[in-house]
JSON list of C-alpha atoms in Angstrom, two decimals:
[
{"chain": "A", "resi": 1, "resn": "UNK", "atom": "CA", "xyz": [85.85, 82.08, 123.69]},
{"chain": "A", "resi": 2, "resn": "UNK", "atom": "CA", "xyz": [86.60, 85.77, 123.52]},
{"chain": "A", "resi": 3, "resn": "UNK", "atom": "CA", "xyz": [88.52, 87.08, 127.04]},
{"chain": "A", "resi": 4, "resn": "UNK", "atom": "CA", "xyz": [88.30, 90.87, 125.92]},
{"chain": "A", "resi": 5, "resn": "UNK", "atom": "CA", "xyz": [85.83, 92.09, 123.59]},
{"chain": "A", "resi": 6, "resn": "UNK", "atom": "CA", "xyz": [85.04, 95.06, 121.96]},
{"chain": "A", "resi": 7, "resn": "UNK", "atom": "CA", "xyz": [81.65, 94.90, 120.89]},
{"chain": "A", "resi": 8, "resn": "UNK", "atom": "CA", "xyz": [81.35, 98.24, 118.67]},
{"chain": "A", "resi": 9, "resn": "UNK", "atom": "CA", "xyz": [83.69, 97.50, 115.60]},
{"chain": "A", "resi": 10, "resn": "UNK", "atom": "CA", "xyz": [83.04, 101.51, 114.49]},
{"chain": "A", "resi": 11, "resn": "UNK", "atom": "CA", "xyz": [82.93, 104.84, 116.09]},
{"chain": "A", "resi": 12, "resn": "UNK", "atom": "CA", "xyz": [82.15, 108.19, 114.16]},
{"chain": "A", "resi": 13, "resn": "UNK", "atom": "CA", "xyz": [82.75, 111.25, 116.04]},
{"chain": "A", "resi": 14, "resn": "UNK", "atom": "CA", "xyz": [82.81, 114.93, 115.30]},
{"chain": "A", "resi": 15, "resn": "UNK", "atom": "CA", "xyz": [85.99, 117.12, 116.19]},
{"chain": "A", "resi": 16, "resn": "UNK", "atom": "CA", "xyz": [86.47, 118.37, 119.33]},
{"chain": "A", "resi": 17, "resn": "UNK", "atom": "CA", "xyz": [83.43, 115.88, 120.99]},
{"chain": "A", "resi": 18, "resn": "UNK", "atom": "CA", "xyz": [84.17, 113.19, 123.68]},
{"chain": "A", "resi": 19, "resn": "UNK", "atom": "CA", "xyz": [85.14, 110.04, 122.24]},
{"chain": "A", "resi": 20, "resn": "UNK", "atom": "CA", "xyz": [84.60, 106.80, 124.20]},
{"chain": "A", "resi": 21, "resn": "UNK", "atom": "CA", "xyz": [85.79, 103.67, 123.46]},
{"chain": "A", "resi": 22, "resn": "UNK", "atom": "CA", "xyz": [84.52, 100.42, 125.44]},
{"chain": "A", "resi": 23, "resn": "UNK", "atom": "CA", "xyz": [86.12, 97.17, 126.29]},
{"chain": "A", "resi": 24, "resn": "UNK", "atom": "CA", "xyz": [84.74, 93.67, 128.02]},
{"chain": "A", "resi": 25, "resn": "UNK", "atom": "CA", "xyz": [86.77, 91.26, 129.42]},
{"chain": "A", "resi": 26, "resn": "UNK", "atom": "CA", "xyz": [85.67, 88.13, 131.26]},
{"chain": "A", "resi": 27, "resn": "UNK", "atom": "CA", "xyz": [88.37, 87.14, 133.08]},
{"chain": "A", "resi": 28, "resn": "UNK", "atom": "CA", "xyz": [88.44, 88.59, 136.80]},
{"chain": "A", "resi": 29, "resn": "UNK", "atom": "CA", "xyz": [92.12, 87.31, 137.27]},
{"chain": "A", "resi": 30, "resn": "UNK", "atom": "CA", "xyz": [93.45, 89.86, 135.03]},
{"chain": "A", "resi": 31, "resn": "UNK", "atom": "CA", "xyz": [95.02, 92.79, 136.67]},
{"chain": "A", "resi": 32, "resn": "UNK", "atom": "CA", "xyz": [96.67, 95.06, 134.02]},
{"chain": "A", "resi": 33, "resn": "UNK", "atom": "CA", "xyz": [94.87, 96.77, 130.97]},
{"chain": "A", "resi": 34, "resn": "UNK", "atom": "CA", "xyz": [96.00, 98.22, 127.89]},
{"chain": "A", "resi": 35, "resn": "UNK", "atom": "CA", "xyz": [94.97, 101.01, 125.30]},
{"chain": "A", "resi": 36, "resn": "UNK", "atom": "CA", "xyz": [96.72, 100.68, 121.62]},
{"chain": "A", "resi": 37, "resn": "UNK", "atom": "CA", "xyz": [96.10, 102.81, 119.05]},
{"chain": "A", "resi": 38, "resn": "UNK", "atom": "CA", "xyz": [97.10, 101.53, 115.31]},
{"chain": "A", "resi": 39, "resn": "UNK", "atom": "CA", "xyz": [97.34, 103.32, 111.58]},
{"chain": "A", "resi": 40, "resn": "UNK", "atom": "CA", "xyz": [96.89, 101.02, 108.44]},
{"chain": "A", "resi": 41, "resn": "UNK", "atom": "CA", "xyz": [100.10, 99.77, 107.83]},
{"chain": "A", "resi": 42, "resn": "UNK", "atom": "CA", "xyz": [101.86, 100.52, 111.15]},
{"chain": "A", "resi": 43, "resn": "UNK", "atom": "CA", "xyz": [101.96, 98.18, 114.58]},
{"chain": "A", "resi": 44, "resn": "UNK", "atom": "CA", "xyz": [100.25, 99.05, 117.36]},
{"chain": "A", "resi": 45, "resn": "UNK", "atom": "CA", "xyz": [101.26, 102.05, 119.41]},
{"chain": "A", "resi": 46, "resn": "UNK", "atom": "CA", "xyz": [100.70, 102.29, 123.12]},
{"chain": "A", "resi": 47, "resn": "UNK", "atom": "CA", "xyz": [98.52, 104.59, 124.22]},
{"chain": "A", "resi": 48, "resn": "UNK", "atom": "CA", "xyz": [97.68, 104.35, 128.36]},
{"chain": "A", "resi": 49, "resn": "UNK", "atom": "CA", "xyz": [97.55, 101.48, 130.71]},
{"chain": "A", "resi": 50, "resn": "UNK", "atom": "CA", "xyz": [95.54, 100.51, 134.10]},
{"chain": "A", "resi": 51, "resn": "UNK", "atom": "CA", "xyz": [96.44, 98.32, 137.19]},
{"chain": "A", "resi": 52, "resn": "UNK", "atom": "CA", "xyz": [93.48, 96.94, 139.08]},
{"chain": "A", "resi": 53, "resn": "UNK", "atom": "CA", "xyz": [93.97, 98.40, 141.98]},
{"chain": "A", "resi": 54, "resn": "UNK", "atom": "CA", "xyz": [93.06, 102.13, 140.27]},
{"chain": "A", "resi": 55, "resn": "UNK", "atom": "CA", "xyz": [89.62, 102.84, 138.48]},
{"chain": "A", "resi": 56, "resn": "UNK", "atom": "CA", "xyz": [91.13, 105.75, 136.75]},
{"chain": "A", "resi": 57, "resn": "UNK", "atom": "CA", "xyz": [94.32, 106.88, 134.80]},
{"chain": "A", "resi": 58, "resn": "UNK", "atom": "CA", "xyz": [94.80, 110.29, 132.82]},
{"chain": "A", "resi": 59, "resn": "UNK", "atom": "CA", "xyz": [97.29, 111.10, 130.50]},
{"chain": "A", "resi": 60, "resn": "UNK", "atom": "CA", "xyz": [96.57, 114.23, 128.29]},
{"chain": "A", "resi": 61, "resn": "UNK", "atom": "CA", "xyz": [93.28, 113.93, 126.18]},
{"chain": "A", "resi": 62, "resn": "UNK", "atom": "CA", "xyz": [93.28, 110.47, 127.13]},
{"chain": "A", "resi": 63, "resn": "UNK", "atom": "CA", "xyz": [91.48, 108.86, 130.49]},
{"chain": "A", "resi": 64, "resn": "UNK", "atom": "CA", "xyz": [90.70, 105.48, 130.56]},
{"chain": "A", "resi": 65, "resn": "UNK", "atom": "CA", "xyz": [88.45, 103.89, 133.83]},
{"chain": "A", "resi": 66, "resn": "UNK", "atom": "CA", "xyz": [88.36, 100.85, 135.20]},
{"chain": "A", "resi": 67, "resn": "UNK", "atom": "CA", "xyz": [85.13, 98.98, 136.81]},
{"chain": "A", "resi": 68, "resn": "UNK", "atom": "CA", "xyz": [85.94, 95.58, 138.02]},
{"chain": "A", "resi": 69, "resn": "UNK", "atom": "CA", "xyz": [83.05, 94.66, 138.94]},
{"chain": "A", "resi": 70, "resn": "UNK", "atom": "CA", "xyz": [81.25, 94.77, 136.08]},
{"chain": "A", "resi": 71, "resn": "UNK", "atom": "CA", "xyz": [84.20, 94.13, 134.02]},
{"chain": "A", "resi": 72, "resn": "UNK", "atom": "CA", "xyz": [84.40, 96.59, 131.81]},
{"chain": "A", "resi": 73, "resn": "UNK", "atom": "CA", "xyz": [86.97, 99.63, 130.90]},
{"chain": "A", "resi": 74, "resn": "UNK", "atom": "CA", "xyz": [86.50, 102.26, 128.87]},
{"chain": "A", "resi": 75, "resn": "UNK", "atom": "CA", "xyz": [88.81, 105.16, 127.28]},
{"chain": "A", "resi": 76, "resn": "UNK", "atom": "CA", "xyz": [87.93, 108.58, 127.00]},
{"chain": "A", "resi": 77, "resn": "UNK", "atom": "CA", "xyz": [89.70, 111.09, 124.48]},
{"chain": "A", "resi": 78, "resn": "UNK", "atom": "CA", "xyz": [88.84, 114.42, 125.30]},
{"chain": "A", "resi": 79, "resn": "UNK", "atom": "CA", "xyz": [88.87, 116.46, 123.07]},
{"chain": "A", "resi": 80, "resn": "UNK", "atom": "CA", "xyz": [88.94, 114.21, 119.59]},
{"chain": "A", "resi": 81, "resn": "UNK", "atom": "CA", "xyz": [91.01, 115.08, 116.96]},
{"chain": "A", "resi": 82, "resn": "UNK", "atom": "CA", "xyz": [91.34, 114.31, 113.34]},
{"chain": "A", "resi": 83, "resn": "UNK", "atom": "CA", "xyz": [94.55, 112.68, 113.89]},
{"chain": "A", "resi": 84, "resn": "UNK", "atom": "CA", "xyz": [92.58, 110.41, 116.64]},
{"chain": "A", "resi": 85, "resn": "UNK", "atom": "CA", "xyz": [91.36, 108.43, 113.67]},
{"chain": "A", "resi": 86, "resn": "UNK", "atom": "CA", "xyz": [93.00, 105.04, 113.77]},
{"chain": "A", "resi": 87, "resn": "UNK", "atom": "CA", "xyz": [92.12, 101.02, 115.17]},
{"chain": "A", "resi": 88, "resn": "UNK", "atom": "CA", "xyz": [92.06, 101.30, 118.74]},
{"chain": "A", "resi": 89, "resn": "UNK", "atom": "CA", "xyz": [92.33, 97.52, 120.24]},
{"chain": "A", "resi": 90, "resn": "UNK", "atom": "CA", "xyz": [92.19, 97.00, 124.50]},
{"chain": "A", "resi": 91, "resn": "UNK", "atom": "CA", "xyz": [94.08, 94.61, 126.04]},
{"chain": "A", "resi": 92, "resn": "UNK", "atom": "CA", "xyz": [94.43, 92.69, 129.21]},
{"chain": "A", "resi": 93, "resn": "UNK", "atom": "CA", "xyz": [96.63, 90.90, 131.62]},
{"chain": "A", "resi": 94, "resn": "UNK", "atom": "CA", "xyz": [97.52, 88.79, 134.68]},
{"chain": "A", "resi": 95, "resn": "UNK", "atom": "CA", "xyz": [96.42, 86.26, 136.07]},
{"chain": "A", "resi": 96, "resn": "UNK", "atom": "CA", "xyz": [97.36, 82.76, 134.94]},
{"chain": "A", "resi": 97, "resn": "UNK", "atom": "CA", "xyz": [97.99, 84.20, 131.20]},
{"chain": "A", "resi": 98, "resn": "UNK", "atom": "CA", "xyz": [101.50, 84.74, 130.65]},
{"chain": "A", "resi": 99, "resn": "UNK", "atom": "CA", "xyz": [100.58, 86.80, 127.47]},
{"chain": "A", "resi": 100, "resn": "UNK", "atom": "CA", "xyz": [98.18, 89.88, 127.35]},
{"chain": "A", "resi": 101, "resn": "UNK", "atom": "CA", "xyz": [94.81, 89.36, 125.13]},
{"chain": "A", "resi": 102, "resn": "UNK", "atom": "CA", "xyz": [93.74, 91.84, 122.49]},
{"chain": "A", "resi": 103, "resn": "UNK", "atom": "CA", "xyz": [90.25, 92.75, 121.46]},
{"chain": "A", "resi": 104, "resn": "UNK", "atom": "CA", "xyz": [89.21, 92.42, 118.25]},
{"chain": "A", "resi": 105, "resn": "UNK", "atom": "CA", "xyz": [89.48, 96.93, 117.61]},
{"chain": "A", "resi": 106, "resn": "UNK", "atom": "CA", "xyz": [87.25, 99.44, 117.44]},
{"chain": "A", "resi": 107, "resn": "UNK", "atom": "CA", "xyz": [87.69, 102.04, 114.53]},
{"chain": "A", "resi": 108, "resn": "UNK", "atom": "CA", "xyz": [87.58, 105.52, 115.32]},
{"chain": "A", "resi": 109, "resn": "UNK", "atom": "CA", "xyz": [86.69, 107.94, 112.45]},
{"chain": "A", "resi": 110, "resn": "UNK", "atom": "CA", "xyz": [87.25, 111.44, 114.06]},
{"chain": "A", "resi": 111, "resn": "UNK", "atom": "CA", "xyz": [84.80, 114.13, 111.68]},
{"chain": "A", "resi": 112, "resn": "UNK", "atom": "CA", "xyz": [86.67, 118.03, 110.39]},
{"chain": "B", "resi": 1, "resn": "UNK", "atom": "CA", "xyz": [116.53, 104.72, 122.17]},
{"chain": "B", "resi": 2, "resn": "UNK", "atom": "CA", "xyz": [115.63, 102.64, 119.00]},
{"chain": "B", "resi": 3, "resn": "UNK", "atom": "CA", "xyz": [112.23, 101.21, 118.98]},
{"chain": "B", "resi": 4, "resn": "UNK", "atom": "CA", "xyz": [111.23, 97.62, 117.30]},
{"chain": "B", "resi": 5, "resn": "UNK", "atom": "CA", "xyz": [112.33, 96.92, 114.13]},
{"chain": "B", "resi": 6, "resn": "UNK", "atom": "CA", "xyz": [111.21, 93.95, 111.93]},
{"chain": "B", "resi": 7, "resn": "UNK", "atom": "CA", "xyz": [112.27, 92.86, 108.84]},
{"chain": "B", "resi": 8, "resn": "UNK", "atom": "CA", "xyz": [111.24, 92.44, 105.88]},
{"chain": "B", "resi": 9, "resn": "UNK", "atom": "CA", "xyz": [108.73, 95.06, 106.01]},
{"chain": "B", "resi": 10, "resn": "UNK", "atom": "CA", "xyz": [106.33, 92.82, 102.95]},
{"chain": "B", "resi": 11, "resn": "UNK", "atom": "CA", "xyz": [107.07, 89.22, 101.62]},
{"chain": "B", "resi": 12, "resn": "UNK", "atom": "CA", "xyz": [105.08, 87.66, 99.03]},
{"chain": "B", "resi": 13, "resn": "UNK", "atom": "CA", "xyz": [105.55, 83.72, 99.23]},
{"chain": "B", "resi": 14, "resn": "UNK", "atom": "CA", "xyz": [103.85, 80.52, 97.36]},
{"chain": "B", "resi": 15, "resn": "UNK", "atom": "CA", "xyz": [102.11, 77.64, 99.17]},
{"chain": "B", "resi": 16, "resn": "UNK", "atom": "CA", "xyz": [104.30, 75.45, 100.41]},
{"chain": "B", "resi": 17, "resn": "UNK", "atom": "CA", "xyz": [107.71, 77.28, 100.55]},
{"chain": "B", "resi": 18, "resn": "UNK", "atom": "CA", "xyz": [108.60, 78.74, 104.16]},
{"chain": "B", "resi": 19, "resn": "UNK", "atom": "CA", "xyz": [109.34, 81.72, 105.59]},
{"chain": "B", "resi": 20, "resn": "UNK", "atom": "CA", "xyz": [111.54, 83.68, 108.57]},
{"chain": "B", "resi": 21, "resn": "UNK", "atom": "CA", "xyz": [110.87, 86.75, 110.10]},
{"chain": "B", "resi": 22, "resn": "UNK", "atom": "CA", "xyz": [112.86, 88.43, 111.91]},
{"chain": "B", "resi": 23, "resn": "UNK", "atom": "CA", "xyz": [112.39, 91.36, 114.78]},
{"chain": "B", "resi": 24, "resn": "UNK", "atom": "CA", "xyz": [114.89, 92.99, 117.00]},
{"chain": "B", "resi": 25, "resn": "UNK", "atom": "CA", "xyz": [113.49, 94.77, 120.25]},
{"chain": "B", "resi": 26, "resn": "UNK", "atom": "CA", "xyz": [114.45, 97.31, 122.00]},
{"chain": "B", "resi": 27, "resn": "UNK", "atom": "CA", "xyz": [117.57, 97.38, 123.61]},
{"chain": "B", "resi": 28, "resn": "UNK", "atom": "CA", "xyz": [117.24, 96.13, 127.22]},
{"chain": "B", "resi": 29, "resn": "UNK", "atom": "CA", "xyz": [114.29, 94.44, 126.66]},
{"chain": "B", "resi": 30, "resn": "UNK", "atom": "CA", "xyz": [114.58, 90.97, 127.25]},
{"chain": "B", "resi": 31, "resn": "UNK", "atom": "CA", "xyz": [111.16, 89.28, 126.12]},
{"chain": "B", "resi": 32, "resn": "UNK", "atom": "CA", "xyz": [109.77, 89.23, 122.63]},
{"chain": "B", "resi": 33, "resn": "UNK", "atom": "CA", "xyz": [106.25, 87.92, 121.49]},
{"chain": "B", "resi": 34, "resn": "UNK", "atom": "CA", "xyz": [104.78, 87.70, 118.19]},
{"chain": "B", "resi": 35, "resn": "UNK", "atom": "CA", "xyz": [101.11, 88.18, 117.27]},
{"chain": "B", "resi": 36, "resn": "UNK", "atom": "CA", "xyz": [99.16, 87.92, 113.88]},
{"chain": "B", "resi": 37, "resn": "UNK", "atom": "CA", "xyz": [96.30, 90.01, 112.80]},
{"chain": "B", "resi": 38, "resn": "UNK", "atom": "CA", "xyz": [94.24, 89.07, 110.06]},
{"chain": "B", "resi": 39, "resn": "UNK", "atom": "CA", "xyz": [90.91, 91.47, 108.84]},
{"chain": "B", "resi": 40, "resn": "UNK", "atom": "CA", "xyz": [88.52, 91.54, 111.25]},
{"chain": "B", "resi": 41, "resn": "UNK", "atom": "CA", "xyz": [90.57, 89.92, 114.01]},
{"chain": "B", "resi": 42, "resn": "UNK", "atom": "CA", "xyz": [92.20, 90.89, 116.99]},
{"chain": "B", "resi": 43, "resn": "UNK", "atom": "CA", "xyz": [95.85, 90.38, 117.41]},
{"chain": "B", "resi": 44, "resn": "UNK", "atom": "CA", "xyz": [95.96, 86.53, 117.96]},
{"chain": "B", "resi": 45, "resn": "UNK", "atom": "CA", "xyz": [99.08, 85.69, 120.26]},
{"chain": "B", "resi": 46, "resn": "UNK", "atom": "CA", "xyz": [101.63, 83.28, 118.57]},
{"chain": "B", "resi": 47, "resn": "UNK", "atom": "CA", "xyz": [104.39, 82.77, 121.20]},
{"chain": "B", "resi": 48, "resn": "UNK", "atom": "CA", "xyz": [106.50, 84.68, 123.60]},
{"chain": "B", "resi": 49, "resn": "UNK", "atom": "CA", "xyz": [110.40, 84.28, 124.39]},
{"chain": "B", "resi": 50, "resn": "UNK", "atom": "CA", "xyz": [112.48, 85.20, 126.96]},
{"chain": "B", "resi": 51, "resn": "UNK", "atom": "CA", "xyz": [115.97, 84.59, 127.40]},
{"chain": "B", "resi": 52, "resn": "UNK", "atom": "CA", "xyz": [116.05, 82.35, 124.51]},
{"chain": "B", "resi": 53, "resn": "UNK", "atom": "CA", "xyz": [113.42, 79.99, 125.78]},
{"chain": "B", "resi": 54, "resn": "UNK", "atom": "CA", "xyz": [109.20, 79.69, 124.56]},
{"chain": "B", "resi": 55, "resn": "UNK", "atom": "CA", "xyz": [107.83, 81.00, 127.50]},
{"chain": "B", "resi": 56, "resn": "UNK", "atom": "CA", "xyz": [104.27, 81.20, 126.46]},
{"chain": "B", "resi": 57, "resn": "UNK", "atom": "CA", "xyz": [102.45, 79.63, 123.34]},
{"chain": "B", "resi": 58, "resn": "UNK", "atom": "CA", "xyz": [99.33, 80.23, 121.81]},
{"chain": "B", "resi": 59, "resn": "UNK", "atom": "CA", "xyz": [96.95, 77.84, 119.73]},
{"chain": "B", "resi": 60, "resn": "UNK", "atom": "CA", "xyz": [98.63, 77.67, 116.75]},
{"chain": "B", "resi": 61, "resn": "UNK", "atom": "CA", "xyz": [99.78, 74.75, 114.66]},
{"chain": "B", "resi": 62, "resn": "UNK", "atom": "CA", "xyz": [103.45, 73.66, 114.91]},
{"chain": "B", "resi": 63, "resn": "UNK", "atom": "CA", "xyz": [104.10, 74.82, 111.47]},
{"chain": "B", "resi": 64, "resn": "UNK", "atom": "CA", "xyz": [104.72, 78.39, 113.40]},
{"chain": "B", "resi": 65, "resn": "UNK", "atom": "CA", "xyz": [107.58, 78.50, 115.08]},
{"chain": "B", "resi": 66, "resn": "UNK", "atom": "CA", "xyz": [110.42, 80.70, 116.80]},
{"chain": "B", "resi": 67, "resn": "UNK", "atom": "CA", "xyz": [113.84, 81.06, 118.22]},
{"chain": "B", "resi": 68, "resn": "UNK", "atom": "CA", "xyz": [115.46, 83.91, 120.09]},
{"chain": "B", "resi": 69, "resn": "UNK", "atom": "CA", "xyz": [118.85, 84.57, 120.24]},
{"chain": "B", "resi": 70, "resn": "UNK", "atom": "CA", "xyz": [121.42, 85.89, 123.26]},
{"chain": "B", "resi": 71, "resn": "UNK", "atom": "CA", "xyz": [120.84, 89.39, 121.97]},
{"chain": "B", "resi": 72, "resn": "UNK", "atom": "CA", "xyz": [117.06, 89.04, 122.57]},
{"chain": "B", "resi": 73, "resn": "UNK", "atom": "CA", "xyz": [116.91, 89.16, 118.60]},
{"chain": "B", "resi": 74, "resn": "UNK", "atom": "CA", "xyz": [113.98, 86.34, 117.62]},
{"chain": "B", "resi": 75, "resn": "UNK", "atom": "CA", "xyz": [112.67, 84.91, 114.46]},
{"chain": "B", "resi": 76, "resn": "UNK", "atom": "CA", "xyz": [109.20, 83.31, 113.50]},
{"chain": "B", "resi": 77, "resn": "UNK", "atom": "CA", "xyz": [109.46, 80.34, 110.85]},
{"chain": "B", "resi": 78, "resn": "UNK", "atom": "CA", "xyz": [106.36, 79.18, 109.58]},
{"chain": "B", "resi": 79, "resn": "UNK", "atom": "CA", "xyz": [106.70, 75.95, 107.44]},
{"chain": "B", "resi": 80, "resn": "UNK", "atom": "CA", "xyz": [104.37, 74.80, 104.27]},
{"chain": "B", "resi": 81, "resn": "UNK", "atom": "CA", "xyz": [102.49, 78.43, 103.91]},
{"chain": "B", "resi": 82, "resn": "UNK", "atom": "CA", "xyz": [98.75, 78.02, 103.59]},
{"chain": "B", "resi": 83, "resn": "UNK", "atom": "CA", "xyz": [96.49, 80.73, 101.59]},
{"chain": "B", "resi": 84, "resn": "UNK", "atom": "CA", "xyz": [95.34, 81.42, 105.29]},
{"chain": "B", "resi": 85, "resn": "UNK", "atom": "CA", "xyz": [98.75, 82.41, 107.17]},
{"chain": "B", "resi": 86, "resn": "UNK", "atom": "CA", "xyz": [98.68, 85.44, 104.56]},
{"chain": "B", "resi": 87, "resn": "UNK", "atom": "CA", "xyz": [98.15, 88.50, 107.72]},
{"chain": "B", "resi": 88, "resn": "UNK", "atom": "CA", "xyz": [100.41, 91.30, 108.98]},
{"chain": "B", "resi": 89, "resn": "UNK", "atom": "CA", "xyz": [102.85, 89.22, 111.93]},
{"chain": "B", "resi": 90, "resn": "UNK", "atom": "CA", "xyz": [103.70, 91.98, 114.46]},
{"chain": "B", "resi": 91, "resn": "UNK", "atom": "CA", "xyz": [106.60, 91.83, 117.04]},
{"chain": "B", "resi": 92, "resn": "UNK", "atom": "CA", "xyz": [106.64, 93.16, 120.25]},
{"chain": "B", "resi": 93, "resn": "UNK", "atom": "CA", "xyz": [109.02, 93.97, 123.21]},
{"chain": "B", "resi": 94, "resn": "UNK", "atom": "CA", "xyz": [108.74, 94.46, 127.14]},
{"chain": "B", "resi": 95, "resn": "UNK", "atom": "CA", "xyz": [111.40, 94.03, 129.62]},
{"chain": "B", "resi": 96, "resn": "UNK", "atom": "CA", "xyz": [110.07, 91.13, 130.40]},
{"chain": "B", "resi": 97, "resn": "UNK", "atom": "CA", "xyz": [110.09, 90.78, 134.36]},
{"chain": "B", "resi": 98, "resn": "UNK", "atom": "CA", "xyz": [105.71, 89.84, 134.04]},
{"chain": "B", "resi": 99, "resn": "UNK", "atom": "CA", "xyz": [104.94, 89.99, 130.47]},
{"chain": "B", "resi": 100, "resn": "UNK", "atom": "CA", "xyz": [100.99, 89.96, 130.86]},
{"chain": "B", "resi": 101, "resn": "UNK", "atom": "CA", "xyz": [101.78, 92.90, 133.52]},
{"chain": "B", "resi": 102, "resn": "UNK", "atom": "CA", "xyz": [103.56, 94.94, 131.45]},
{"chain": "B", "resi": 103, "resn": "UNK", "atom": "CA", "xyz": [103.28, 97.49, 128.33]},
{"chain": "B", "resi": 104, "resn": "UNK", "atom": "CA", "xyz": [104.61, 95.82, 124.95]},
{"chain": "B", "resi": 105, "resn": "UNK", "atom": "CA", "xyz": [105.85, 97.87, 123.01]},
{"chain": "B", "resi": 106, "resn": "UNK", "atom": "CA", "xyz": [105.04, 96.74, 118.54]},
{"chain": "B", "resi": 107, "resn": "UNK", "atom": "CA", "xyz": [107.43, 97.28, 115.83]},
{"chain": "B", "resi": 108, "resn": "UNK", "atom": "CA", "xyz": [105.97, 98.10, 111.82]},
{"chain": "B", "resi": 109, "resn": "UNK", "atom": "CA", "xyz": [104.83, 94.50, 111.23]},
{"chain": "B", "resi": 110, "resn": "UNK", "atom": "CA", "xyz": [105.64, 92.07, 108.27]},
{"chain": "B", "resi": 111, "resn": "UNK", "atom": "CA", "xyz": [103.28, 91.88, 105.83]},
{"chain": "B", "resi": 112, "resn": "UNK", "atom": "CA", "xyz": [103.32, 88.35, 104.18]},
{"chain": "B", "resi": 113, "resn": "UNK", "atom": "CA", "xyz": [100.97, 87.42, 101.11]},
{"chain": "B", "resi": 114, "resn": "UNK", "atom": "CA", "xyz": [100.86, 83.55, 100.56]},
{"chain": "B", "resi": 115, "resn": "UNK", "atom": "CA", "xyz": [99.54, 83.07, 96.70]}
]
């Protein structure tokens, strides 16, 4: 049974739009989320992370929110770039895991 | 500061034989995990060490297996390759104080091809 899910395996956006990325988990013990970005060929990169007891973090073009209660986290890059284009995979934590759990990716494809 | 390394980078292997991997973290991290990722899949966890003891395992078959040393360097061994282990195995390193609480940081991956 999937924890964390990422239901849209594909995103197309055009330059300089909003991308948003979407992530489910199930598990209302975990307490620590995780945006990675990944190129073919490379490992995972870390992009911004979330504790559970914020519903919003900002880093440059990238915010990602938190809603607990319906379990469910998103990430926002603002504006998208061509270089955006990559794997993105969520990830969670806490709880009685002693590991974090990845989603399955969504790929971004970020339009000239 | 030197990020996660893993080598080899690619490793083409025959059913049956073995393999090591090996991944060195970044200094003053003490905890090192390994994942797989096969197409279409997620990163699937394998195991987790910290000062040189399994901390955490995931559902795979004892075939996998791993060590880590008093440098926090660790190695994956998987024993009798099946056509199915053939995925990219990634490494990754956190300080290790609450690993599921904490950003993991991935090295390059090894890319293994069982034939």
């Amino acid at each position: 049974d999937q924890q964390v899910k990422q239901n849209s395996p594909s995103l197309s956006v055009q330059e300089g739009r909003i991308s948003i990325l979407n992530c489910d988990y199930t598990n209302s013990m975990f307490d620590y989320f995780l945006w990675y970005k990944k190129y073919p060929a490379e490992g995972p990169t870390f992009l911004i992370s979330i504790s559970s007891i914020k519903d919003k973090n900002e880093d440059g073009r990238f915010t990602v929110f938190l809603n607990k209660s319906a379990k469910h986290l998103s990430l926002h890059i603002v504006p998208s770039q061509p270089g955006d284009s990559a794997v993105y995979f969520c990830a969670a934590g806490g709880g009685s895991q002693g590991n974090l759990i990845f989603g399955k990716g969504t790929k971004l494809s970020v339009k000239p | 500061k030197a990020g996660v390394t893993q080598t080899p980078r690619y490793l083409i292997k025959t059913r049956g034989q073995q393999v090591t991997l090996s991944c060195s973290p970044i200094s003053g991290h003490r905890s090192v995990s390994w994942y797989q990722q096969t197409p279409g899949q997620g990163l699937q966890f394998l195991f987790e060490y910290f000062s040189e003891t399994q901390r955490n395992k995931g559902n795979f078959p004892g075939r996998f297996s791993g060590r880590q040393f008093s440098n926090s360097r660790s190695e994956m061994n998987v024993s009798t390759l099946e056509l199915g282990d053939s995925a990219l195995y990634l490494c990754a390193s956190s300080l290790g104080a609450r690993v599921g609480q904490e950003t993991q940081y991935f090295g390059p991956g090894t890319r293994l091809l069982v034939l």
